Amino acid sequence: MARRAWLGVVAAVALMVASAGVLHARDTRTPLMAASNRWLYIRSPRVGRALAMNFSAVVADSYWLRTIQHFGGDRLSHRRDRPFELLYPLLDFTTSLDPQFSAAYRFGAMFLSEPPPGGPGRPDQAIRILEKGLRASPGKWQYAHDIGFVELWRGDAKAAASWFRRAGAMPNAPIWLGPLAATTMMTGGDRNAAKAWLTDMRMTATEEWVRNIAERRLTQLVALDDIDTLQSMVPEFQKKMHRDPTGWADFEAAGLLKGLPTDPAGAPYVYFPASGLVRLHPQSPLAPLPEFPVDPH
């Protein structure tokens, strides 16, 4: 039995060496990603694992190399006929052979998210492959973090914040994920959630720099609420005085304001008559504020 097992190993190694030689010969004599190579002969992970026997990780490595070749070949050749059509199937097959293949999940998601013409522009598939990685490794905070960035890539800041927060709650997650989640909540317009998250962070953080970030973000949220309140006075003034305001003195004369409005750091807010917009003073210690949607409350 031992001799038979040893012969099996030798035969498998010989087969891999021979396959490598064939692949090398093909790659040196044919263009990168020739039409004959645009096939995925085995699509079933179960069949693939059975054929690979105890060499699933080795076969996964070879399929990962083919994945890179497929992506790079289509990217360089600017292929127009169904470009990148094997990218997700190759990644899915690779990670089924080796569910712990972190590079395939993470870099594969980057490949899938790349917009045309440099990539397929499929952030939905990128999220799908990363979620598959999370099912295989539920404590891998990097996968949840990466999903958050894919969500940001496609413009869903609220979903991104949720994933960053989920990543931050995982074992061994870095402490900077907390501030990242809170900031993303703010940019997504979910100020109430951001306030609750930042308040909890300020109270429970053991690192001073995290508490400082939380305090600054909370102060910026106060400024944002102030700006919304001041901005709402513009149509009130127009309705009451039947003209556009030219400065804060007009608001005060109309009984809508008392004194010069200042932000929590003491800098005056700025009103621009030409556009009718209220903004933070550029010299304020709270500047710059990210671009925020108007808070609905």
Tab-separated table of N, CA and C in Angstrom, residues 233 236-238 240-241 243 245 248-257:
chain	number	residue	atom	x	y	z
A	233	MET	N	-33.288	79.116	6.596
A	233	MET	CA	-33.740	80.498	6.800
A	233	MET	C	-33.795	81.291	5.500
A	236	GLU	N	-37.237	81.247	4.082
A	236	GLU	CA	-38.085	81.969	5.039
A	236	GLU	C	-37.940	83.472	4.840
A	237	PHE	N	-36.705	83.912	4.681
A	237	PHE	CA	-36.457	85.338	4.458
A	237	PHE	C	-37.100	85.790	3.146
A	238	GLN	N	-36.923	85.017	2.089
A	238	GLN	CA	-37.475	85.384	0.784
A	238	GLN	C	-38.999	85.504	0.844
A	240	LYS	N	-40.794	86.136	3.540
A	240	LYS	CA	-41.190	87.226	4.439
A	240	LYS	C	-40.879	88.596	3.856
A	241	MET	N	-39.688	88.729	3.220
A	241	MET	CA	-39.229	90.049	2.770
A	241	MET	C	-39.381	90.255	1.258
A	243	ARG	N	-37.570	89.352	-1.191
A	243	ARG	CA	-36.298	89.612	-1.874
A	243	ARG	C	-35.255	88.640	-1.345
A	245	PRO	N	-31.731	87.724	0.530
A	245	PRO	CA	-30.863	88.325	1.549
A	245	PRO	C	-29.474	88.589	0.979
A	248	TRP	N	-25.787	88.355	6.718
A	248	TRP	CA	-26.384	87.980	7.996
A	248	TRP	C	-27.161	89.128	8.622
A	249	ALA	N	-26.776	90.377	8.332
A	249	ALA	CA	-27.499	91.520	8.892
A	249	ALA	C	-28.945	91.529	8.426
A	250	ASP	N	-29.194	91.094	7.201
A	250	ASP	CA	-30.576	91.027	6.697
A	250	ASP	C	-31.396	90.008	7.479
A	251	PHE	N	-30.795	88.869	7.778
A	251	PHE	CA	-31.505	87.840	8.545
A	251	PHE	C	-31.848	88.360	9.943
A	252	GLU	N	-30.897	89.112	10.534
A	252	GLU	CA	-31.117	89.647	11.877
A	252	GLU	C	-32.218	90.708	11.849
A	253	ALA	N	-32.200	91.559	10.811
A	253	ALA	CA	-33.223	92.597	10.693
A	253	ALA	C	-34.612	92.000	10.492
A	254	ALA	N	-34.666	90.830	9.867
A	254	ALA	CA	-35.949	90.158	9.625
A	254	ALA	C	-36.415	89.357	10.832
A	255	GLY	N	-35.628	89.364	11.897
A	255	GLY	CA	-36.015	88.649	13.109
A	255	GLY	C	-35.782	87.156	13.047
A	256	LEU	N	-34.982	86.709	12.080
A	256	LEU	CA	-34.712	85.278	11.929
A	256	LEU	C	-33.432	84.858	12.641
A	257	LEU	N	-32.644	85.822	13.066
A	257	LEU	CA	-31.327	85.509	13.613
A	257	LEU	C	-30.931	86.577	14.627
